[in-house]
Amino acid sequence: MSILIKNATIITGVTDAMVLTDHCIGIEGDLISFVCPSSELSPEFQADTLIDARDMLVMPGLVNAHTHSGTTILRNYAGDKKLEDWLFNHIIPAEMKLTPEDVYWGAKLAIIEMLKSGTTSIADMYWHMDYAAQAFQESGMRAVLSKSPLMFKDMSVDLAGCADYYNKWHNTADERLKVYLEVHSTYLYNPELLQEAARVAKQLNTGIHIHLLETKQEQRETYEKYGMSGAELCEKCGIFDVPVIAAHCVHLDEQDYEILARHKVNAIHNPSSNLKLGSGIANVPKMLQRGINVALGTDGAASNNNLSLFKEMNLAALLHNGVAEDPLALTSSQAIMMATANGAKALGLNTTGALQAGKKADLIMLGTKGAHINPITEPLSASVYSAQSSDVDTVIIDGKILLSNKELVSMDEELVIAKVKEIARRIIAA
């Protein structure tokens, strides 16, 4: 299948989210074959599908670099609580009632929300991940999936099961699905388990997805137990010897910045979740200055409570500029790069994250007719400070149109919502 997008204003995701006006994008199969000025479009390119993007902003598909898709079931539950109380006294007890089929439907709802808000790739960690993988396989989305080896019901550990999961799902669904090893955190994993997880990840030649230094309590207890920070502990145990997606990174000490930079750890900023749980504010400008790759995540819907990366881009830019009292602390260009190219880098998806020839055809198109976004004098600023998730009109992943005119092409949204509401009633009432 071939697609021609004409008359486009394009945010490329290349070189600080460079903007191109009056350009065309040619797609053949799953790849972008060219990006060129409209005046240079060859008449020989005859596409199966023509899209006029005259009233659109075209940009790379957004990358949600940290979430828990199944937790849509627990959206709007157990609010106004600190992380430790929220997690151990409310969320985990509710999660223990979830069946594999529940997680399938929860993931389906997350996929619908993310597609309709412009997310094309995610890093997902949770339980019952075979069922989440099935949902992502069916959806057409791109995902890096991580199955928990920790069984909270009896606190047993099943790293062999994680290896089996890798062998079953890695590079499946036309290579849209990848598998990393989940290491929940340094507060749930002792050093021996951290070392064993690092060994398994090296053996599989894959990466690790971890929560790192999310709260002051985590920071304090790690020092009390081990006499070092969580980042130092991960380094000592070999976690950072493989590619790492490190969610949060809120409470870093001075040496932690150097450790993350030295090991090329990918730090994932989740501003909404961190603020809602009162966990603190990660020093993103400092991480970027130190050369750390920083991407954006939503965390799960249980702690956000939605999965909109437009919301996260907006909040990240506003938050850090306000804290620093400097409007250049985190620019709109940097926020966009965090949600696109930086996210793709964090997930090891080197063929996505930017709109240029040879990259995978993962892109989104925003409608620009709304009163809230006009006039669009500066497209980068408009995308971060004015655009809303509801502006997403078209989503293309792997050269396939999954959302058109704001309508899902192949998913039954009403059915999925009804299923998840039924599950939530059962879980919360039990």
CSV table of C-alpha atoms in Angstrom, one decimal:
chain,number,residue,atom,x,y,z
A,1,MET,CA,0.0,0.0,0.0
A,2,SER,CA,1.2,3.5,-0.8
A,3,ILE,CA,0.1,6.8,0.7
A,4,LEU,CA,0.8,10.4,-0.3
A,5,ILE,CA,0.3,13.2,2.2
A,6,LYS,CA,0.2,16.5,0.4
A,7,ASN,CA,0.3,20.2,1.4
A,8,ALA,CA,1.6,19.4,4.9
A,9,THR,CA,3.2,21.4,7.6
A,10,ILE,CA,5.6,18.9,9.2
A,11,ILE,CA,7.2,18.7,12.6
A,12,THR,CA,10.0,16.3,11.6
A,13,GLY,CA,11.4,15.1,14.9
A,14,VAL,CA,14.8,15.8,13.4
A,15,THR,CA,17.3,18.5,14.5
A,16,ASP,CA,15.3,19.9,17.4
A,17,ALA,CA,11.9,19.1,15.8
A,18,MET,CA,12.6,21.1,12.7
A,19,VAL,CA,9.5,22.4,10.9
A,20,LEU,CA,8.9,22.1,7.2
A,21,THR,CA,6.0,23.9,5.4
A,22,ASP,CA,4.2,23.0,2.2
A,23,HIS,CA,5.8,19.6,2.0
A,24,CYS,CA,4.8,16.1,0.9
A,25,ILE,CA,5.4,12.7,2.5
A,26,GLY,CA,5.4,9.6,0.4
A,27,ILE,CA,4.8,6.2,2.1
A,28,GLU,CA,5.4,2.8,0.4
A,29,GLY,CA,4.6,-0.3,2.5
A,30,ASP,CA,5.8,0.3,6.1
A,31,LEU,CA,8.4,3.0,5.2
A,32,ILE,CA,8.6,6.7,4.5
A,33,SER,CA,10.0,6.8,1.0
A,34,PHE,CA,10.5,10.5,0.7
A,35,VAL,CA,9.8,13.9,2.3
A,36,CYS,CA,10.0,16.8,-0.2
A,37,PRO,CA,8.7,20.3,-0.9
A,38,SER,CA,5.4,20.2,-2.7
A,39,SER,CA,7.1,21.9,-5.7
A,40,GLU,CA,9.4,18.9,-6.1
A,41,LEU,CA,6.9,16.1,-5.9
A,42,SER,CA,7.4,13.7,-8.8
A,43,PRO,CA,4.3,13.1,-11.0
A,44,GLU,CA,5.5,9.5,-11.2
A,45,PHE,CA,4.6,8.7,-7.6
A,46,GLN,CA,1.0,7.5,-7.9
A,47,ALA,CA,-0.3,6.6,-4.4
A,48,ASP,CA,-3.1,4.2,-3.5
A,49,THR,CA,-4.3,6.7,-0.9
A,50,LEU,CA,-4.1,10.5,-1.1
A,51,ILE,CA,-4.4,12.7,2.0
A,52,ASP,CA,-4.7,16.4,1.8
A,53,ALA,CA,-3.0,17.8,4.9
A,54,ARG,CA,-3.7,21.5,4.1
A,55,ASP,CA,-5.4,22.0,7.5
A,56,MET,CA,-3.2,19.6,9.5
A,57,LEU,CA,0.0,19.5,11.4
A,58,VAL,CA,1.9,16.3,10.7
A,59,MET,CA,4.4,14.9,13.2
A,60,PRO,CA,6.0,11.7,14.3
A,61,GLY,CA,3.8,9.3,16.3
A,62,LEU,CA,4.2,9.9,20.0
A,63,VAL,CA,6.1,7.5,22.2
A,64,ASN,CA,4.8,6.7,25.7
A,65,ALA,CA,8.0,5.5,27.3
A,66,HIS,CA,6.5,4.3,30.5
A,67,THR,CA,3.0,3.0,31.3
A,68,HIS,CA,1.0,0.1,32.6
A,69,SER,CA,-1.8,-0.5,30.1
A,70,GLY,CA,-3.9,-2.9,32.2
A,71,THR,CA,-4.4,-0.3,34.9
A,72,THR,CA,-7.1,1.5,32.9
A,73,ILE,CA,-9.3,-0.8,34.9
A,74,LEU,CA,-8.3,1.1,38.1
A,75,ARG,CA,-8.6,4.6,36.7
A,76,ASN,CA,-10.2,7.1,39.1
A,77,TYR,CA,-9.7,4.7,42.1
A,78,ALA,CA,-7.8,5.3,45.3
A,79,GLY,CA,-7.1,9.0,44.7
A,80,ASP,CA,-5.4,11.5,47.1
A,81,LYS,CA,-2.9,9.1,48.5
A,82,LYS,CA,0.9,9.0,48.7
A,83,LEU,CA,2.6,6.4,46.4
A,84,GLU,CA,3.4,3.8,49.1
A,85,ASP,CA,-0.1,3.9,50.6
A,86,TRP,CA,-1.7,4.0,47.1
A,87,LEU,CA,0.4,1.1,45.8
A,88,PHE,CA,0.6,-1.3,48.7
A,89,ASN,CA,-2.8,-0.7,50.4
A,90,HIS,CA,-5.0,-0.1,47.4
A,91,ILE,CA,-3.6,-0.8,43.9
A,92,ILE,CA,-1.8,-4.1,44.5
A,93,PRO,CA,-4.7,-5.6,46.5
A,94,ALA,CA,-7.0,-4.7,43.6
A,95,GLU,CA,-4.6,-6.0,41.0
A,96,MET,CA,-4.4,-9.4,42.7
A,97,LYS,CA,-8.1,-9.8,41.7
A,98,LEU,CA,-7.4,-9.3,38.0
A,99,THR,CA,-7.7,-12.2,35.7
A,100,PRO,CA,-5.6,-12.5,32.5
A,101,GLU,CA,-8.7,-11.7,30.5
A,102,ASP,CA,-9.2,-8.5,32.6
A,103,VAL,CA,-5.7,-7.3,31.6
A,104,TYR,CA,-6.5,-8.0,27.9
A,105,TRP,CA,-9.5,-5.7,28.1
A,106,GLY,CA,-7.7,-3.1,30.1
A,107,ALA,CA,-4.9,-3.1,27.5
A,108,LYS,CA,-7.5,-2.7,24.8
A,109,LEU,CA,-8.9,0.4,26.4
A,110,ALA,CA,-5.5,1.8,26.8
A,111,ILE,CA,-4.7,1.2,23.2
A,112,ILE,CA,-7.9,2.9,22.1
A,113,GLU,CA,-7.1,6.0,24.3
A,114,MET,CA,-3.5,6.1,23.1
A,115,LEU,CA,-4.3,5.8,19.4
A,116,LYS,CA,-7.0,8.5,19.6
A,117,SER,CA,-4.5,10.8,21.3
A,118,GLY,CA,-1.6,10.2,18.9
A,119,THR,CA,0.5,7.6,20.6
A,120,THR,CA,2.0,5.0,18.2
A,121,SER,CA,4.6,3.3,20.4
A,122,ILE,CA,4.8,2.4,24.1
A,123,ALA,CA,6.8,0.7,26.8
A,124,ASP,CA,4.4,-1.3,28.9
A,125,MET,CA,5.1,-3.3,32.1
A,126,TYR,CA,2.5,-5.3,34.0
A,127,TRP,CA,1.1,-8.7,34.9
A,128,HIS,CA,-0.6,-11.3,32.7
A,129,MET,CA,1.4,-9.8,29.8
A,130,ASP,CA,0.6,-12.6,27.3
A,131,TYR,CA,-2.9,-11.1,27.2
A,132,ALA,CA,-1.6,-7.6,26.8
A,133,ALA,CA,0.7,-8.8,24.0
A,134,GLN,CA,-2.3,-10.3,22.3
A,135,ALA,CA,-4.1,-7.0,22.5
A,136,PHE,CA,-1.1,-5.1,21.1
A,137,GLN,CA,-0.7,-7.7,18.4
A,138,GLU,CA,-4.3,-7.2,17.3
A,139,SER,CA,-4.2,-3.4,17.5
A,140,GLY,CA,-1.3,-2.6,15.1
A,141,MET,CA,0.5,-0.5,17.7
A,142,ARG,CA,4.2,-0.7,18.4
A,143,ALA,CA,5.2,-1.8,21.9
A,144,VAL,CA,8.1,-2.8,24.1
A,145,LEU,CA,6.5,-5.2,26.6
A,146,SER,CA,7.8,-6.3,30.0
A,147,LYS,CA,6.3,-9.1,32.1
A,148,SER,CA,6.6,-9.0,35.9
A,149,PRO,CA,8.6,-11.9,37.3
A,150,LEU,CA,7.4,-11.0,40.8
A,151,MET,CA,4.2,-12.8,42.0
A,152,PHE,CA,2.7,-10.6,44.7
A,153,LYS,CA,0.4,-13.4,46.0
A,154,ASP,CA,3.3,-15.4,47.4
A,155,MET,CA,6.3,-13.1,46.6
A,156,SER,CA,7.8,-15.8,44.4
A,157,VAL,CA,10.0,-14.9,41.5
A,158,ASP,CA,9.8,-16.4,38.0
A,159,LEU,CA,12.6,-15.0,35.8
A,160,ALA,CA,12.4,-18.2,33.7
A,161,GLY,CA,8.9,-17.2,32.8
A,162,CYS,CA,10.2,-13.8,31.7
A,163,ALA,CA,12.7,-15.6,29.4
A,164,ASP,CA,9.9,-17.7,28.0
A,165,TYR,CA,7.8,-14.6,27.4
A,166,TYR,CA,10.8,-13.0,25.5
A,167,ASN,CA,11.2,-16.1,23.4
A,168,LYS,CA,7.4,-16.1,22.6
A,169,TRP,CA,6.8,-12.5,21.8
A,170,HIS,CA,10.1,-10.7,20.9
A,171,ASN,CA,10.1,-9.4,17.3
A,172,THR,CA,6.6,-10.7,16.6
A,173,ALA,CA,3.7,-9.0,14.8
A,174,ASP,CA,5.9,-7.9,11.9
A,175,GLU,CA,8.6,-6.9,14.5
A,176,ARG,CA,6.2,-4.3,16.1
A,177,LEU,CA,6.5,-6.1,19.5
A,178,LYS,CA,9.8,-6.2,21.5
A,179,VAL,CA,10.4,-7.6,24.9
A,180,TYR,CA,12.5,-6.2,27.8
A,181,LEU,CA,12.9,-7.7,31.2
A,182,GLU,CA,10.9,-6.0,34.0
A,183,VAL,CA,12.7,-5.1,37.2
A,184,HIS,CA,10.0,-3.4,39.2
A,185,SER,CA,12.2,-1.4,41.5
A,186,THR,CA,15.1,-1.5,44.0
A,187,TYR,CA,12.6,-1.5,46.9
A,188,LEU,CA,10.9,-4.7,45.7
A,189,TYR,CA,14.1,-6.5,44.4
A,190,ASN,CA,17.0,-7.3,46.7
A,191,PRO,CA,20.5,-7.1,45.4
A,192,GLU,CA,20.7,-10.9,44.6
A,193,LEU,CA,17.5,-10.6,42.5
A,194,LEU,CA,18.8,-7.5,40.8
A,195,GLN,CA,22.0,-9.3,39.8
A,196,GLU,CA,20.0,-12.3,38.6
A,197,ALA,CA,17.7,-10.1,36.5
A,198,ALA,CA,20.8,-8.4,35.0
A,199,ARG,CA,22.3,-11.8,34.1
A,200,VAL,CA,19.1,-13.0,32.4
A,201,ALA,CA,18.8,-9.7,30.4
A,202,LYS,CA,22.4,-10.1,29.2
A,203,GLN,CA,21.7,-13.7,28.3
A,204,LEU,CA,18.7,-12.7,26.3
A,205,ASN,CA,20.5,-9.7,24.8
A,206,THR,CA,17.6,-7.4,25.8
A,207,GLY,CA,17.0,-4.4,28.0
A,208,ILE,CA,15.4,-3.7,31.4
A,209,HIS,CA,12.4,-1.6,32.3
A,210,ILE,CA,12.6,-0.3,35.9
A,211,HIS,CA,11.1,2.3,38.3
A,212,LEU,CA,13.9,4.3,39.7
A,213,LEU,CA,14.1,6.8,42.6
A,214,GLU,CA,10.4,7.8,42.4
A,215,THR,CA,10.0,9.0,45.9
A,216,LYS,CA,12.0,10.4,48.8
A,217,GLN,CA,11.0,7.4,50.9
A,218,GLU,CA,12.5,5.1,48.3
A,219,GLN,CA,15.6,7.2,48.3
A,220,ARG,CA,15.9,7.2,52.1
A,221,GLU,CA,15.2,3.5,52.5
A,222,THR,CA,17.7,2.5,49.9
A,223,TYR,CA,20.4,4.4,51.7
A,224,GLU,CA,19.4,2.9,55.0
A,225,LYS,CA,19.4,-0.7,53.7
A,226,TYR,CA,22.4,-0.6,51.4
A,227,GLY,CA,24.4,2.6,52.1
A,228,MET,CA,24.1,3.8,48.6
A,229,SER,CA,21.5,5.3,46.2
A,230,GLY,CA,19.2,3.3,43.9
A,231,ALA,CA,21.3,4.3,40.9
A,232,GLU,CA,24.5,3.2,42.6
A,233,LEU,CA,22.8,-0.1,43.6
A,234,CYS,CA,21.7,-0.7,40.0
A,235,GLU,CA,25.2,0.0,38.7
A,236,LYS,CA,26.7,-2.3,41.3
A,237,CYS,CA,24.3,-5.2,40.5
A,238,GLY,CA,24.8,-4.9,36.7
A,239,ILE,CA,21.4,-3.5,35.8
A,240,PHE,CA,23.0,-0.7,33.8
A,241,ASP,CA,25.1,-3.1,31.8
A,242,VAL,CA,22.2,-3.5,29.4
A,243,PRO,CA,19.9,-0.9,27.8
A,244,VAL,CA,17.6,0.5,30.5
A,245,ILE,CA,14.3,2.4,30.5
A,246,ALA,CA,14.3,4.0,34.0
A,247,ALA,CA,10.9,5.5,34.9
A,248,HIS,CA,10.7,8.6,37.1
A,249,CYS,CA,14.3,9.4,38.2
A,250,VAL,CA,12.8,12.1,40.5
A,251,HIS,CA,15.2,12.0,43.5
A,252,LEU,CA,18.7,11.8,42.0
A,253,ASP,CA,21.8,12.7,44.0
A,254,GLU,CA,24.7,14.4,42.3
A,255,GLN,CA,26.5,11.1,41.6
A,256,ASP,CA,23.4,9.6,40.1
A,257,TYR,CA,23.4,12.0,37.2
A,258,GLU,CA,26.9,11.0,36.3
A,259,ILE,CA,26.0,7.3,36.7
A,260,LEU,CA,23.0,7.6,34.4
A,261,ALA,CA,24.9,9.6,31.8
A,262,ARG,CA,27.9,7.2,31.8
A,263,HIS,CA,25.7,4.1,31.3
A,264,LYS,CA,23.4,5.9,28.8
A,265,VAL,CA,20.4,5.1,30.9
A,266,ASN,CA,17.1,6.4,29.4
A,267,ALA,CA,15.3,8.5,32.0
A,268,ILE,CA,11.5,8.7,31.6
A,269,HIS,CA,9.7,11.8,32.9
A,270,ASN,CA,6.2,11.2,34.1
A,271,PRO,CA,5.1,14.6,35.3
A,272,SER,CA,1.4,14.1,35.8
A,273,SER,CA,1.8,10.9,37.8
A,274,ASN,CA,4.6,12.3,40.0
A,275,LEU,CA,2.6,15.4,40.7
A,276,LYS,CA,-0.7,13.5,41.5
A,277,LEU,CA,1.1,11.2,43.9
A,278,GLY,CA,3.1,14.0,45.4
A,279,SER,CA,6.3,12.3,44.5
A,280,GLY,CA,8.2,15.3,43.5
A,281,ILE,CA,9.6,16.9,40.3
A,282,ALA,CA,12.4,15.3,38.3
A,283,ASN,CA,15.1,17.8,37.3
A,284,VAL,CA,14.7,17.3,33.6
A,285,PRO,CA,16.8,20.3,32.5
A,286,LYS,CA,19.7,19.1,34.5
A,287,MET,CA,19.5,15.6,33.1
A,288,LEU,CA,19.4,17.0,29.5
A,289,GLN,CA,22.4,19.2,30.3
A,290,ARG,CA,24.3,16.1,31.5
A,291,GLY,CA,23.6,14.4,28.2
A,292,ILE,CA,21.0,11.9,29.6
A,293,ASN,CA,18.3,10.9,27.1
A,294,VAL,CA,15.0,12.0,28.6
A,295,ALA,CA,11.7,10.8,27.2
A,296,LEU,CA,8.1,11.2,28.4
A,297,GLY,CA,5.7,8.7,29.9
A,298,THR,CA,2.2,8.8,31.3
A,299,ASP,CA,2.6,6.1,33.9
A,300,GLY,CA,-0.6,4.0,34.3
A,301,ALA,CA,-4.1,5.4,34.1
A,302,ALA,CA,-4.4,4.5,37.8
A,303,SER,CA,-2.0,7.3,38.7
A,304,ASN,CA,-2.4,9.8,36.0
A,305,ASN,CA,-5.4,9.5,35.2
A,306,ASN,CA,-5.2,9.5,31.4
A,307,LEU,CA,-2.7,8.5,28.8
A,308,SER,CA,-2.3,11.7,26.8
A,309,LEU,CA,1.2,12.6,25.8
A,310,PHE,CA,-0.1,16.0,24.6
A,311,LYS,CA,-1.0,16.7,28.3
A,312,GLU,CA,2.5,15.4,29.4
A,313,MET,CA,4.3,17.6,26.8
A,314,ASN,CA,2.4,20.7,27.9
A,315,LEU,CA,2.8,20.0,31.6
A,316,ALA,CA,6.5,19.2,31.3
A,317,ALA,CA,7.3,22.5,29.6
A,318,LEU,CA,5.1,24.6,31.9
A,319,LEU,CA,6.4,22.8,35.0
A,320,HIS,CA,10.1,23.2,34.4
A,321,ASN,CA,10.0,26.7,33.1
A,322,GLY,CA,8.0,27.7,36.2
A,323,VAL,CA,10.3,25.9,38.6
A,324,ALA,CA,13.4,27.4,37.0
A,325,GLU,CA,11.8,30.8,36.5
A,326,ASP,CA,13.2,30.6,33.0
A,327,PRO,CA,11.1,30.2,29.8
A,328,LEU,CA,14.0,28.4,28.1
A,329,ALA,CA,14.5,25.8,30.8
A,330,LEU,CA,12.5,23.3,28.7
A,331,THR,CA,11.5,24.6,25.3
A,332,SER,CA,8.5,23.4,23.2
A,333,SER,CA,11.0,21.9,20.8
A,334,GLN,CA,12.6,19.9,23.6
A,335,ALA,CA,9.2,18.7,24.8
A,336,ILE,CA,8.3,17.5,21.4
A,337,MET,CA,11.6,15.7,21.0
A,338,MET,CA,11.1,14.0,24.4
A,339,ALA,CA,7.7,12.7,23.1
A,340,THR,CA,9.1,11.5,19.8
A,341,ALA,CA,12.7,11.0,18.9
A,342,ASN,CA,13.9,10.7,22.5
A,343,GLY,CA,11.2,8.2,23.2
A,344,ALA,CA,12.0,6.1,20.2
A,345,LYS,CA,15.7,6.1,21.3
A,346,ALA,CA,14.7,5.1,24.9
A,347,LEU,CA,12.8,2.1,23.6
A,348,GLY,CA,15.5,1.1,21.1
A,349,LEU,CA,13.2,1.8,18.2
A,350,ASN,CA,15.8,3.4,16.0
A,351,THR,CA,13.7,3.2,12.8
A,352,THR,CA,11.0,5.4,14.3
A,353,GLY,CA,10.6,8.8,16.0
A,354,ALA,CA,11.2,11.1,13.1
A,355,LEU,CA,9.8,11.8,9.7
A,356,GLN,CA,12.5,11.2,7.1
A,357,ALA,CA,13.1,8.9,4.3
A,358,GLY,CA,13.9,5.3,5.4
A,359,LYS,CA,12.1,5.6,8.7
A,360,LYS,CA,9.1,3.5,9.6
A,361,ALA,CA,5.8,5.2,8.6
A,362,ASP,CA,4.6,6.0,12.1
A,363,LEU,CA,3.0,9.4,12.1
A,364,ILE,CA,0.0,11.4,13.3
A,365,MET,CA,-2.0,14.3,11.9
A,366,LEU,CA,-3.6,17.0,14.0
A,367,GLY,CA,-6.6,19.0,12.8
A,368,THR,CA,-6.0,22.7,13.1
A,369,LYS,CA,-9.4,24.2,12.6
A,370,GLY,CA,-10.3,24.6,16.2
A,371,ALA,CA,-10.6,28.0,17.9
A,372,HIS,CA,-8.2,26.9,20.7
A,373,ILE,CA,-5.2,26.4,18.4
A,374,ASN,CA,-5.5,29.3,15.9
A,375,PRO,CA,-3.7,31.2,14.6
A,376,ILE,CA,-0.8,28.8,14.3
A,377,THR,CA,2.1,31.3,14.0
A,378,GLU,CA,4.6,28.9,15.5
A,379,PRO,CA,3.8,25.2,14.9
A,380,LEU,CA,6.1,23.9,17.7
A,381,SER,CA,4.5,26.2,20.3
A,382,ALA,CA,1.0,25.3,19.0
A,383,SER,CA,1.7,21.6,19.4
A,384,VAL,CA,2.8,21.9,23.0
A,385,TYR,CA,0.8,24.8,24.4
A,386,SER,CA,-2.4,24.7,22.4
A,387,ALA,CA,-3.0,21.3,20.9
A,388,GLN,CA,-5.2,18.8,22.6
A,389,SER,CA,-5.5,15.0,22.3
A,390,SER,CA,-8.9,15.5,20.6
A,391,ASP,CA,-7.2,17.3,17.7
A,392,VAL,CA,-5.7,14.0,16.5
A,393,ASP,CA,-7.4,13.2,13.2
A,394,THR,CA,-5.2,10.5,11.6
A,395,VAL,CA,-2.8,7.9,12.9
A,396,ILE,CA,-0.6,5.8,10.7
A,397,ILE,CA,1.6,3.0,12.1
A,398,ASP,CA,3.8,0.8,9.9
A,399,GLY,CA,2.2,2.4,6.9
A,400,LYS,CA,-1.3,1.3,7.9
A,401,ILE,CA,-4.0,3.9,8.7
A,402,LEU,CA,-5.4,3.0,12.2
A,403,LEU,CA,-7.3,6.2,12.9
A,404,SER,CA,-9.0,8.2,10.1
A,405,ASN,CA,-11.2,11.3,10.6
A,406,LYS,CA,-10.9,10.6,14.4
A,407,GLU,CA,-12.5,7.2,13.9
A,408,LEU,CA,-10.8,3.9,14.8
A,409,VAL,CA,-10.5,1.7,11.7
A,410,SER,CA,-10.8,-1.7,13.4
A,411,MET,CA,-11.6,-1.5,17.1
A,412,ASP,CA,-15.0,-1.5,18.8
A,413,GLU,CA,-14.6,1.3,21.3
A,414,GLU,CA,-18.1,0.9,22.9
A,415,LEU,CA,-17.6,-2.8,23.4
A,416,VAL,CA,-14.2,-2.3,25.1
A,417,ILE,CA,-15.5,0.5,27.4
A,418,ALA,CA,-18.5,-1.7,28.5
A,419,LYS,CA,-16.2,-4.6,29.2
A,420,VAL,CA,-13.8,-2.5,31.3
A,421,LYS,CA,-16.6,-0.9,33.3
A,422,GLU,CA,-18.0,-4.3,34.1
A,423,ILE,CA,-14.5,-5.5,35.2
A,424,ALA,CA,-14.0,-2.4,37.4
A,425,ARG,CA,-17.3,-2.9,39.2
A,426,ARG,CA,-16.3,-6.5,40.0
A,427,ILE,CA,-12.8,-5.6,41.2
A,428,ILE,CA,-13.7,-2.6,43.3
A,429,ALA,CA,-16.8,-4.3,44.8
A,430,ALA,CA,-15.0,-7.5,45.8
